[in-house]
Coordinates of C-alpha atoms in Angstrom, one line a residue:
M1 CA -49.5 -205.5 38.9
I2 CA -51.1 -202.1 39.9
D3 CA -52.2 -203.4 43.3
K4 CA -48.6 -203.3 44.4
I5 CA -48.5 -199.5 44.0
K6 CA -47.5 -197.6 47.1
K7 CA -50.3 -196.0 49.0
E8 CA -48.6 -192.6 48.9
E9 CA -48.4 -192.9 45.1
C10 CA -51.9 -193.9 44.1
T11 CA -54.2 -191.0 43.4
G12 CA -57.3 -193.1 43.1
C13 CA -57.9 -191.9 39.6
K14 CA -59.3 -195.4 38.6
M15 CA -57.9 -195.1 35.1
C16 CA -56.3 -198.6 35.5
A17 CA -59.7 -200.2 35.6
D18 CA -60.7 -198.5 32.3
I19 CA -57.4 -199.5 30.6
C20 CA -57.6 -203.2 31.6
P21 CA -58.7 -205.3 28.6
K22 CA -60.0 -208.1 30.9
N23 CA -61.8 -205.9 33.5
S24 CA -59.6 -207.6 36.1
I25 CA -59.2 -204.5 38.3
T26 CA -61.7 -203.5 41.0
F27 CA -61.3 -201.2 44.0
E28 CA -61.4 -201.6 47.8
C29 CA -61.8 -198.8 50.4
A30 CA -59.2 -198.6 53.1
K31 CA -59.9 -197.5 56.6
D32 CA -59.6 -193.8 55.6
G33 CA -62.4 -194.2 53.0
F34 CA -60.1 -193.9 50.0
W35 CA -60.1 -196.6 47.3
Y36 CA -57.1 -198.6 46.0
P37 CA -56.9 -201.1 43.1
K38 CA -57.3 -204.8 43.6
V39 CA -56.3 -207.2 40.8
N40 CA -58.1 -210.5 40.0
Y41 CA -55.2 -212.6 39.0
K42 CA -57.5 -215.4 37.7
T43 CA -58.5 -213.2 34.8
C44 CA -55.4 -211.0 34.5
I45 CA -53.3 -211.7 31.4
N46 CA -50.2 -209.8 32.7
C47 CA -50.3 -207.3 29.8
G48 CA -48.8 -204.7 32.2
L49 CA -51.0 -201.8 30.8
C50 CA -52.1 -200.8 34.3
L51 CA -48.5 -200.1 35.3
K52 CA -47.4 -198.7 31.9
K53 CA -50.2 -196.2 31.8
C54 CA -50.3 -195.3 35.5
P55 CA -49.7 -191.5 35.6
S56 CA -48.2 -191.8 39.1
I57 CA -45.5 -194.0 37.8
H58 CA -45.1 -192.9 34.2
Y59 CA -46.3 -189.4 33.2
T60 CA -44.8 -187.1 30.6
A61 CA -46.3 -183.6 30.4
P62 CA -47.6 -182.5 27.0
S63 CA -45.1 -180.3 25.2
E64 CA -47.7 -177.7 24.3
Y65 CA -48.2 -176.4 27.8
E66 CA -46.4 -173.1 28.5
E67 CA -46.1 -170.2 30.9
P68 CA -49.7 -169.3 31.6
E69 CA -51.5 -166.1 30.5
V70 CA -53.4 -165.0 33.6
Y71 CA -56.7 -163.2 34.1
A72 CA -59.1 -162.3 36.9
V73 CA -62.6 -163.1 35.5
W74 CA -66.2 -163.3 36.5
S75 CA -69.4 -164.0 34.6
K76 CA -71.4 -161.0 33.4
D77 CA -74.5 -163.1 34.4
K78 CA -75.0 -162.2 38.1
D79 CA -77.2 -165.3 38.7
V80 CA -74.4 -167.5 37.4
R81 CA -71.9 -165.8 39.5
I82 CA -73.9 -166.0 42.7
S83 CA -74.6 -169.7 42.3
S84 CA -71.0 -170.6 41.3
T85 CA -68.1 -171.4 43.6
S86 CA -66.0 -168.3 42.6
G87 CA -66.6 -166.1 39.6
G88 CA -68.4 -168.6 37.3
G89 CA -65.4 -169.4 35.2
F90 CA -66.2 -173.1 34.7
W91 CA -69.9 -172.4 33.8
E92 CA -69.1 -170.0 31.0
F93 CA -66.6 -172.3 29.3
A94 CA -68.8 -175.3 29.8
S95 CA -71.9 -173.6 28.5
F96 CA -70.0 -172.7 25.3
F97 CA -69.2 -176.3 24.7
I98 CA -72.8 -177.3 25.1
E99 CA -74.0 -174.5 22.8
Q100 CA -71.5 -175.8 20.1
G101 CA -73.0 -179.3 20.3
G102 CA -70.1 -180.6 22.5
C103 CA -70.2 -182.1 25.9
V104 CA -68.6 -181.6 29.3
A105 CA -67.1 -184.3 31.6
G106 CA -67.1 -183.3 35.3
C107 CA -68.1 -184.1 38.8
V108 CA -71.7 -184.3 40.2
F109 CA -73.2 -185.2 43.6
D110 CA -74.9 -188.6 43.7
S111 CA -78.6 -188.7 44.7
D112 CA -77.8 -189.2 48.4
W113 CA -75.7 -186.0 48.4
K114 CA -72.9 -187.9 50.3
S115 CA -70.8 -189.1 47.4
A116 CA -69.8 -187.8 44.0
R117 CA -68.9 -189.2 40.5
H118 CA -67.8 -188.1 37.1
I119 CA -70.4 -187.9 34.3
I120 CA -70.6 -186.5 30.8
G121 CA -73.1 -183.6 30.5
Y122 CA -74.9 -182.9 27.3
D123 CA -77.3 -180.1 28.2
M124 CA -77.8 -177.1 30.5
D125 CA -79.6 -179.3 33.1
D126 CA -76.5 -181.4 33.3
L127 CA -74.4 -178.3 33.7
E128 CA -76.5 -177.3 36.7
K129 CA -75.4 -180.5 38.4
L130 CA -71.8 -180.1 37.4
K131 CA -71.6 -176.5 38.7
G132 CA -69.8 -175.9 42.0
S133 CA -67.0 -177.6 43.9
K134 CA -67.4 -180.9 45.8
Y135 CA -64.2 -180.9 47.9
F136 CA -63.9 -184.6 48.2
Q137 CA -62.9 -187.4 45.8
S138 CA -65.2 -188.3 43.0
D139 CA -65.6 -191.7 41.5
T140 CA -64.1 -191.6 37.9
E141 CA -64.4 -195.3 37.0
G142 CA -65.6 -195.5 33.4
I143 CA -65.3 -191.8 32.6
Y144 CA -62.1 -192.3 30.5
L145 CA -63.8 -194.8 28.2
K146 CA -66.8 -192.6 27.8
V147 CA -64.7 -189.5 26.9
K148 CA -62.8 -191.6 24.3
K149 CA -66.1 -192.7 22.7
E150 CA -67.2 -189.1 22.4
L151 CA -63.9 -188.0 20.9
D152 CA -64.0 -190.9 18.4
N153 CA -67.5 -189.7 17.4
Q154 CA -65.9 -186.3 16.6
R155 CA -67.7 -184.5 19.5
M156 CA -66.0 -181.6 21.1
V157 CA -65.2 -182.4 24.8
L158 CA -64.3 -180.3 27.8
F159 CA -62.8 -182.5 30.6
C160 CA -62.8 -180.9 34.0
G161 CA -61.2 -182.6 37.0
T162 CA -58.3 -182.5 39.5
P163 CA -54.8 -182.3 38.0
C164 CA -54.3 -186.0 38.7
Q165 CA -57.5 -186.9 36.9
N166 CA -56.5 -184.8 33.9
A167 CA -53.1 -186.6 33.9
A168 CA -55.0 -190.0 34.0
L169 CA -56.9 -189.0 30.9
H170 CA -53.8 -188.0 29.1
S171 CA -52.2 -191.4 29.9
F172 CA -55.3 -193.3 29.0
L173 CA -55.7 -191.7 25.5
G174 CA -52.0 -191.8 24.7
K175 CA -52.3 -189.2 22.0
S176 CA -53.7 -185.7 21.3
Y177 CA -57.2 -184.9 20.1
E178 CA -58.0 -181.6 18.5
N179 CA -61.6 -181.8 19.8
L180 CA -60.5 -182.3 23.5
Y181 CA -59.7 -179.5 26.0
F182 CA -58.4 -180.3 29.5
M183 CA -59.4 -178.1 32.5
D184 CA -58.0 -178.6 36.0
F185 CA -58.4 -176.4 39.0
I186 CA -56.2 -175.1 41.9
C187 CA -56.3 -178.1 44.1
R188 CA -55.4 -178.1 47.7
S189 CA -56.0 -181.8 48.2
I190 CA -58.5 -184.6 47.8
N191 CA -60.6 -185.2 50.8
S192 CA -62.0 -188.6 52.0
P193 CA -65.4 -189.6 50.8
L194 CA -65.9 -191.4 54.1
A195 CA -65.3 -188.1 56.0
F196 CA -67.8 -186.3 53.9
K197 CA -70.4 -189.0 54.2
K198 CA -70.0 -188.9 58.0
Y199 CA -70.4 -185.1 57.9
I200 CA -73.6 -185.1 56.0
S201 CA -75.0 -188.1 57.9
E202 CA -74.5 -186.3 61.2
L203 CA -76.3 -183.2 59.9
E204 CA -79.2 -185.3 58.7
E205 CA -79.5 -186.9 62.1
M206 CA -79.5 -183.5 63.8
N207 CA -82.1 -182.1 61.5
G208 CA -84.3 -185.2 61.4
A209 CA -84.4 -185.6 57.6
K210 CA -82.4 -186.6 54.6
A211 CA -80.4 -184.0 52.6
K212 CA -82.0 -182.9 49.3
K213 CA -79.3 -180.4 48.3
V214 CA -75.8 -179.6 49.3
Q215 CA -73.9 -176.5 48.2
L216 CA -70.3 -176.0 49.3
K217 CA -69.1 -172.4 49.3
N218 CA -72.6 -170.8 49.3
K219 CA -72.5 -167.0 48.9
K220 CA -75.3 -166.0 51.2
Y221 CA -72.7 -164.3 53.4
G222 CA -70.2 -163.6 50.7
W223 CA -67.5 -165.4 48.8
N224 CA -65.0 -165.3 51.6
S225 CA -67.4 -166.9 54.1
L226 CA -66.8 -170.4 52.7
A227 CA -70.3 -171.2 53.8
T228 CA -71.9 -174.6 53.4
R229 CA -75.6 -174.7 52.7
I230 CA -77.6 -177.9 53.1
C231 CA -81.4 -178.2 52.5
F232 CA -83.3 -181.1 54.0
E233 CA -86.4 -182.9 52.9
N234 CA -88.5 -181.6 55.9
G235 CA -87.9 -178.0 54.8
K236 CA -85.1 -177.2 57.2
E237 CA -82.0 -175.4 56.0
C238 CA -78.5 -175.2 57.5
V239 CA -76.0 -172.5 56.5
E240 CA -72.6 -172.6 58.3
V241 CA -69.8 -170.1 57.6
K242 CA -66.2 -171.3 57.9
E243 CA -65.8 -170.2 61.5
N244 CA -68.7 -172.5 62.6
N245 CA -68.2 -175.3 60.0
Y246 CA -66.2 -178.3 61.1
W247 CA -65.9 -179.7 57.6
V248 CA -64.0 -176.5 56.6
K249 CA -62.0 -176.5 59.9
G250 CA -60.8 -180.0 59.4
F251 CA -59.9 -179.4 55.8
I252 CA -58.4 -175.9 55.5
S253 CA -55.0 -175.6 57.4
N254 CA -55.5 -178.9 59.2
D255 CA -55.7 -181.5 56.4
L256 CA -57.4 -184.1 58.6
Y257 CA -58.9 -186.1 55.7
T258 CA -56.4 -185.7 52.9
R259 CA -55.4 -188.5 50.5
E260 CA -51.8 -189.8 51.1
S261 CA -50.8 -189.0 47.5
C262 CA -51.6 -185.3 48.0
Y263 CA -48.7 -184.9 50.4
Q264 CA -46.4 -185.7 47.5
C265 CA -48.3 -184.4 44.6
Q266 CA -46.3 -184.2 41.4
Y267 CA -48.6 -181.8 39.6
R268 CA -48.1 -178.6 41.6
K269 CA -46.0 -176.8 39.0
I270 CA -45.8 -173.6 37.0
P271 CA -46.1 -173.9 34.0
R272 CA -49.0 -176.4 34.5
I273 CA -48.5 -179.9 33.2
T274 CA -52.0 -181.5 33.0
A275 CA -54.4 -179.0 31.5
D276 CA -55.0 -176.3 28.9
I277 CA -57.0 -174.3 31.3
T278 CA -56.6 -173.9 35.1
I279 CA -59.4 -172.2 37.2
G280 CA -59.8 -171.4 40.8
D281 CA -60.6 -168.8 43.4
F282 CA -58.5 -165.6 43.0
W283 CA -57.7 -165.4 46.7
G284 CA -55.6 -162.4 47.7
I285 CA -56.6 -160.3 44.7
T286 CA -56.4 -156.5 45.4
G287 CA -58.0 -153.4 43.9
Q288 CA -61.5 -154.8 43.7
S289 CA -64.8 -153.4 44.9
S290 CA -66.6 -154.7 48.0
E291 CA -69.3 -156.1 45.6
N292 CA -66.8 -158.1 43.6
M293 CA -65.2 -159.5 46.8
F294 CA -68.7 -160.5 48.0
Y295 CA -69.8 -162.3 44.8
G296 CA -66.4 -163.9 43.9
I297 CA -63.6 -163.7 41.4
S298 CA -62.1 -166.6 39.4
A299 CA -58.4 -166.9 38.6
L300 CA -58.0 -168.1 35.0
M301 CA -54.7 -169.5 33.7
L302 CA -54.4 -170.2 30.0
N303 CA -51.7 -172.8 29.7
S304 CA -51.6 -173.4 25.9
K305 CA -52.1 -171.7 22.6
R306 CA -55.3 -173.7 22.2
A307 CA -56.6 -172.3 25.5
K308 CA -55.9 -168.7 24.4
A309 CA -57.7 -169.3 21.2
L310 CA -60.6 -170.8 23.0
F311 CA -60.8 -167.8 25.5
S312 CA -61.0 -165.4 22.5
K313 CA -64.3 -167.1 21.7
V314 CA -65.8 -166.9 25.1
K315 CA -64.3 -163.8 26.7
D316 CA -67.3 -161.6 25.9
R317 CA -69.2 -163.7 28.5
F318 CA -66.8 -162.4 31.2
V319 CA -65.6 -159.3 32.9
Y320 CA -61.9 -159.9 32.7
Q321 CA -58.7 -158.2 33.8
P322 CA -55.1 -159.2 32.8
R323 CA -53.1 -160.3 35.9
K324 CA -49.7 -161.8 36.7
I325 CA -49.0 -165.3 37.9
A326 CA -47.3 -163.9 41.0
E327 CA -50.7 -162.4 42.1
V328 CA -52.4 -165.8 41.9
L329 CA -49.5 -167.5 43.7
S330 CA -49.7 -165.1 46.6
G331 CA -53.2 -166.1 47.5
N332 CA -53.0 -169.7 46.3
P333 CA -49.9 -171.4 47.8
A334 CA -51.5 -174.8 46.8
L335 CA -50.3 -174.1 43.2
R336 CA -46.8 -175.0 44.4
N337 CA -46.8 -176.2 47.9
N338 CA -48.1 -179.6 49.1
P339 CA -50.0 -180.0 52.4
V340 CA -48.0 -181.2 55.4
R341 CA -48.7 -184.7 56.9
T342 CA -49.3 -184.8 60.7
K343 CA -50.3 -187.4 63.2
K344 CA -53.7 -185.6 63.6
Q345 CA -54.9 -187.4 60.4
D346 CA -54.2 -190.8 61.9
K347 CA -56.1 -189.7 65.1
F348 CA -59.0 -188.5 63.0
F349 CA -59.5 -191.8 61.2
E350 CA -59.2 -193.7 64.4
L351 CA -61.9 -191.6 66.0
I352 CA -64.3 -191.5 63.1
Q353 CA -64.7 -195.3 63.2
S354 CA -66.7 -195.1 66.4
H355 CA -67.5 -191.4 67.0
S356 CA -69.4 -188.6 65.2
F357 CA -67.7 -186.4 62.6
T358 CA -67.8 -183.2 64.7
Y359 CA -66.4 -184.9 67.8
S360 CA -63.6 -186.4 65.8
V361 CA -62.6 -183.1 64.3
K362 CA -62.8 -181.3 67.7
Q363 CA -60.6 -183.8 69.4
C364 CA -57.9 -183.5 66.7
L365 CA -58.0 -179.7 66.8
K366 CA -58.0 -179.5 70.6
E367 CA -54.2 -180.3 70.8
D368 CA -53.7 -177.7 68.1
I369 CA -55.7 -175.1 70.0
L370 CA -53.7 -175.7 73.2
S371 CA -50.4 -175.4 71.5
K372 CA -51.6 -172.3 69.7
S373 CA -52.8 -170.8 72.9
F374 CA -49.4 -171.2 74.5
R375 CA -47.7 -169.7 71.6
N376 CA -50.2 -166.8 71.5
L377 CA -49.6 -166.2 75.2
K378 CA -45.9 -165.9 74.7
R379 CA -46.5 -163.6 71.7
I380 CA -48.9 -161.4 73.7
C381 CA -46.4 -161.0 76.5
R382 CA -43.7 -160.0 74.1
R383 CA -46.1 -157.6 72.4
L384 CA -47.2 -156.0 75.7
K385 CA -43.6 -155.4 76.6
H386 CA -43.0 -153.7 73.3
I387 CA -46.2 -151.6 73.6
C388 CA -45.3 -150.4 77.1
N389 CA -41.8 -149.4 76.0
F390 CA -43.3 -147.6 73.0
V391 CA -46.0 -145.8 74.9
L392 CA -43.7 -144.6 77.7
N393 CA -41.2 -143.2 75.3
N394 CA -43.7 -141.4 73.0
N395 CA -46.2 -139.7 75.2
I396 CA -49.0 -142.1 74.1
S397 CA -52.1 -143.0 76.1
L398 CA -51.7 -146.7 76.9
S399 CA -55.4 -147.2 77.7
K400 CA -56.5 -145.6 74.4
Y401 CA -53.8 -147.5 72.5
I402 CA -55.1 -150.9 73.8
Y403 CA -58.8 -150.0 73.4
Y404 CA -58.6 -148.6 69.8
N405 CA -56.4 -151.4 68.5
Y406 CA -57.8 -154.4 70.2
F407 CA -61.4 -153.7 71.5
C408 CA -62.9 -150.8 69.6
K409 CA -65.6 -152.2 67.2
H410 CA -65.5 -149.0 65.1
I411 CA -61.9 -149.5 63.9
I412 CA -61.2 -152.3 61.4
R413 CA -57.5 -152.8 61.0
S414 CA -55.7 -154.7 58.2
G415 CA -52.2 -156.2 58.5
T416 CA -50.0 -154.6 61.2
S417 CA -51.4 -151.0 61.0
K418 CA -52.2 -149.4 64.3
V419 CA -53.9 -146.3 65.7
I420 CA -51.3 -144.3 67.8
P421 CA -53.3 -142.0 70.1
H422 CA -51.2 -139.4 71.9
K423 CA -52.4 -138.3 75.2
K424 CA -54.4 -135.3 74.0
A425 CA -56.1 -137.3 71.2
I426 CA -59.9 -137.5 71.3
I427 CA -61.9 -139.8 69.0
N428 CA -65.7 -139.9 69.1
F429 CA -67.7 -142.5 67.2
G430 CA -71.4 -142.3 66.3
K431 CA -73.6 -145.4 65.7
N432 CA -72.4 -147.7 63.0
S433 CA -69.4 -145.4 62.1
K434 CA -66.2 -147.1 60.9
I435 CA -62.5 -146.4 60.3
Y436 CA -61.0 -149.0 57.9
L437 CA -57.3 -148.7 58.6
S438 CA -54.5 -150.4 56.5
G439 CA -50.9 -149.8 55.5
R440 CA -49.0 -147.4 57.8
D441 CA -50.0 -146.4 61.3
L442 CA -52.4 -143.6 62.0
E443 CA -51.0 -141.1 64.6
I444 CA -53.4 -138.7 66.3
G445 CA -52.2 -135.8 68.4
F446 CA -48.6 -136.0 67.0
N447 CA -45.8 -133.5 67.9
Q448 CA -47.5 -131.8 70.8
L449 CA -45.5 -129.2 72.6
R450 CA -44.5 -130.1 76.2
G451 CA -47.0 -128.6 78.6
S452 CA -49.5 -127.8 75.9
K453 CA -53.1 -128.7 76.4
S454 CA -54.0 -128.5 72.7
E455 CA -56.2 -131.5 71.8
T456 CA -56.6 -133.3 68.5
H457 CA -60.2 -134.1 67.6
V458 CA -61.5 -136.9 65.4
R459 CA -65.3 -137.3 65.2
L460 CA -67.3 -139.7 63.1
D461 CA -71.0 -139.2 63.3
E462 CA -73.7 -141.9 62.7
N463 CA -72.9 -144.2 59.7
A464 CA -69.8 -142.1 58.8
V465 CA -66.9 -144.0 57.1
W466 CA -63.2 -143.2 57.0
N467 CA -61.3 -145.4 54.6
C468 CA -57.7 -144.8 55.8
K469 CA -55.7 -146.6 53.2
N470 CA -52.2 -145.8 54.4
G471 CA -52.3 -144.2 57.8
G472 CA -51.5 -140.6 58.5
L473 CA -50.2 -137.9 60.9
L474 CA -52.7 -135.7 62.6
F475 CA -50.6 -133.1 64.5
Y476 CA -51.7 -131.4 67.7
N477 CA -54.6 -129.0 67.5
T478 CA -56.2 -130.4 64.4
V479 CA -59.8 -131.4 63.7
L480 CA -61.2 -134.1 61.4
E481 CA -65.0 -134.5 61.3
I482 CA -67.1 -136.8 59.2
K483 CA -70.8 -136.0 59.3
P484 CA -73.6 -138.5 59.3
N485 CA -73.5 -140.9 56.3
A486 CA -70.5 -139.0 54.9
Q487 CA -67.2 -140.6 53.6
F488 CA -63.6 -139.6 53.9
S489 CA -61.1 -141.6 51.9
S490 CA -57.3 -141.0 52.3
G491 CA -53.9 -142.3 51.3
F492 CA -51.0 -141.3 53.6
F493 CA -51.4 -137.6 54.6
S494 CA -50.4 -135.2 57.3
M495 CA -52.3 -132.3 59.0
N496 CA -50.3 -129.6 60.8
G497 CA -51.6 -127.5 63.7
G498 CA -54.8 -125.5 63.3
S499 CA -56.0 -127.4 60.2
V500 CA -59.6 -128.6 59.9
V501 CA -61.2 -131.1 57.5
I502 CA -65.0 -131.6 57.6
A503 CA -66.8 -134.0 55.3
H504 CA -70.5 -133.5 54.9
R505 CA -70.8 -135.7 51.8
R506 CA -67.4 -137.0 50.5
I507 CA -63.8 -135.9 50.6
V508 CA -61.0 -137.8 49.0
F509 CA -57.2 -137.4 49.7
G510 CA -54.8 -139.2 47.4
E511 CA -51.4 -140.5 48.4
D512 CA -48.9 -138.2 50.1
V513 CA -51.1 -135.1 50.7
M514 CA -49.6 -132.5 53.1
L515 CA -51.7 -129.9 54.9
G516 CA -49.7 -127.2 56.5
R517 CA -50.9 -124.9 59.3
N518 CA -54.5 -123.5 59.4
I519 CA -55.8 -125.3 56.4
I520 CA -59.6 -125.6 56.0
V521 CA -61.2 -128.3 53.7
Y522 CA -65.0 -128.3 53.4
D523 CA -67.3 -130.1 50.9
S524 CA -70.3 -128.1 52.1
D525 CA -71.4 -124.7 53.2
F526 CA -73.1 -126.4 56.1
H527 CA -76.0 -123.9 55.9
S528 CA -78.5 -123.6 53.1
L529 CA -78.8 -120.7 50.7
L530 CA -82.4 -120.7 49.4
D531 CA -83.9 -119.4 46.2
T532 CA -87.2 -117.6 46.1
N533 CA -89.0 -120.9 46.1
G534 CA -87.3 -122.1 49.2
V535 CA -85.1 -124.6 47.4
A536 CA -81.4 -124.8 48.5
Y537 CA -79.0 -124.2 45.6
N538 CA -75.7 -124.6 47.5
V539 CA -75.8 -128.4 47.9
P540 CA -72.6 -130.2 49.1
K541 CA -70.2 -131.4 46.4
D542 CA -67.3 -133.8 46.6
V543 CA -63.8 -132.5 47.2
I544 CA -60.9 -134.5 45.7
I545 CA -57.3 -133.7 46.4
E546 CA -55.1 -136.0 44.2
D547 CA -51.7 -137.6 44.9
H548 CA -48.7 -135.5 46.1
V549 CA -50.5 -132.2 46.8
W550 CA -49.1 -129.6 49.3
L551 CA -51.3 -127.0 50.9
T552 CA -48.9 -124.7 52.6
S553 CA -50.7 -122.5 55.1
N554 CA -53.9 -120.4 55.7
I555 CA -55.7 -122.0 52.8
T556 CA -59.4 -122.7 52.3
V557 CA -60.6 -125.4 50.0
L558 CA -64.3 -125.2 49.2
K559 CA -66.9 -127.7 47.9
G560 CA -66.8 -129.2 44.5
V561 CA -63.0 -128.7 44.0
V562 CA -60.5 -131.1 42.4
I563 CA -56.9 -130.3 43.0
G564 CA -54.7 -132.1 40.4
K565 CA -51.8 -134.3 41.5
D566 CA -48.3 -132.9 42.2
S567 CA -49.6 -129.4 42.8
L568 CA -48.6 -126.7 45.4
I569 CA -51.0 -124.1 46.8
T570 CA -49.3 -121.1 48.3
A571 CA -50.3 -119.3 51.5
Q572 CA -53.5 -117.1 51.9
T573 CA -55.3 -118.8 49.0
V574 CA -59.0 -119.7 48.6
I575 CA -59.6 -122.6 46.3
N576 CA -63.1 -122.7 44.7
K577 CA -62.2 -123.9 41.2
N578 CA -60.5 -127.0 39.9
I579 CA -56.7 -126.9 39.8
P580 CA -54.9 -128.8 36.9
E581 CA -52.1 -131.2 37.7
H582 CA -48.5 -130.0 38.3
S583 CA -49.5 -126.5 39.2
I584 CA -48.3 -123.8 41.6
V585 CA -51.3 -121.6 42.7
V586 CA -51.3 -118.1 44.3
G587 CA -54.0 -115.6 44.9
K588 CA -56.0 -114.5 47.9
S589 CA -59.5 -114.7 46.5
M590 CA -60.0 -117.3 43.8
G591 CA -56.5 -118.7 43.3
Q592 CA -54.6 -118.2 40.1
V593 CA -52.4 -120.7 38.3
I594 CA -49.0 -118.9 37.8
K595 CA -46.9 -121.9 36.6
D596 CA -47.5 -125.4 35.5
E597 CA -45.4 -128.5 34.9
V598 CA -43.8 -128.3 38.4
S599 CA -43.4 -130.6 41.4
W600 CA -42.7 -130.3 45.1
D601 CA -41.1 -132.3 47.9
R602 CA -41.6 -132.8 51.7
Q603 CA -38.0 -132.0 52.4
T604 CA -37.2 -128.5 53.7
C605 CA -35.8 -126.3 51.0
P606 CA -32.0 -125.7 51.5
F607 CA -30.7 -122.2 51.9

């Protein structure tokens, strides 16, 4: 019978107990805290249903599931979004079912906040309990029978669970129901209830009171913080971000308390094979505001025609953006890749029997830290050798290179982008000023003539921000200043000798902007012109230079100007009016469009 199933095959879905006509199946917890079936052979009638219906042994994906239609979504209700795990995707679907007189099957914490189980929710109070991720295995015994009862009573049901729990419900029912919708989520793995119980118990002991609320992935410090918030009966509160949270450390990347079946999960496939709807965190999404990245974004995958029809009924509750499955996969490898089994898991469950949760995790990660430290040391040595060779061959200041790229708190780098400071480069930072650097390298003081003392100056005053999205080339004898509280945003651009850019309010450069010699770009007059009432009427105004614009030489760009993409400004021109796209501009005073529908290139024009 089912108790002979291999440990690495059993998902702990507990469907076999619900399908047994004689209630002959119970469950026992192993040393790792996961439950496995036990058969009472005195009452068992050998019908074989437990084996025939087991999704780990016999599972056929429903034929209606297809290549998913993908969206980035978040609830329009800010309160829902803040209190949800990601963007509030589950809540908005679930509340629709409740409003239509249906019900929702999902996971809630038990009253001790150390364990979880599946229930059926019938109202908004139930949905509050169902909201949010639990990140360890929930007890699903009895839920399949309850769902079938609601379906037979013609009630509309949304079932939400792990892919293996969804597969279990499919197998249990054995047929399709028009009033049933399946929802799974992007599942990394199922964690041990024993490990979670030990984690919460340890915090209760430290804070001298029982837990009265647990929220995993609290957003006090933002979506990416993966913070855990626990409130205690004595009024104390504990909020730990991922860097300080040993539950997260043991789970993410280390898989210390993962169920054995998760290492060989059969449901990590595209198209999906267990649910109409898949939701999860849209990790790795690009092109979003800092506010959206703080409050969270859900990835939504519609895996069937029924799911697409359902979304058409609820989409007005969301802000939604069509996306591609490749974008979801790039930030969620768990959609296809299983976690990797290591001996650290065995060590953890040995230690947890007689030690605290935190101690057990620390001991398992200690070996990892030592091996990583050795690998990092070798990597650092190789990198230093490369840096020294690079610096010596390119007239670069080694001390400035190391400081700006590894120690300067004012420069925030993404990926492999670097600041390349040549020897006459000078960068001054005011209080709270920042350079956000991504994409290509930013070279400062480039192409200096041998023996020249011409310096390149970059100055950010207090609270100034430079969003440098794709690096740039600041040649010798150039000046870039960003005044207090001002912003400069740039794609890749170059500034040749004698050019000056000063942002008093906001200047924006698009991608591939080229400034020749002696170019001046101002968004302010920097001194006030006053009317008879003493009121200034020459206030600063944004300057925007769009993609692929070439300013040749001796050009002045004044405040409030937009220069359209793919334009060329000829020498000795003052720009104080907007320039349309694809233009060539001449004129010493105001600038005159002489030809449109043209383009330009960085390459030198051939003779």
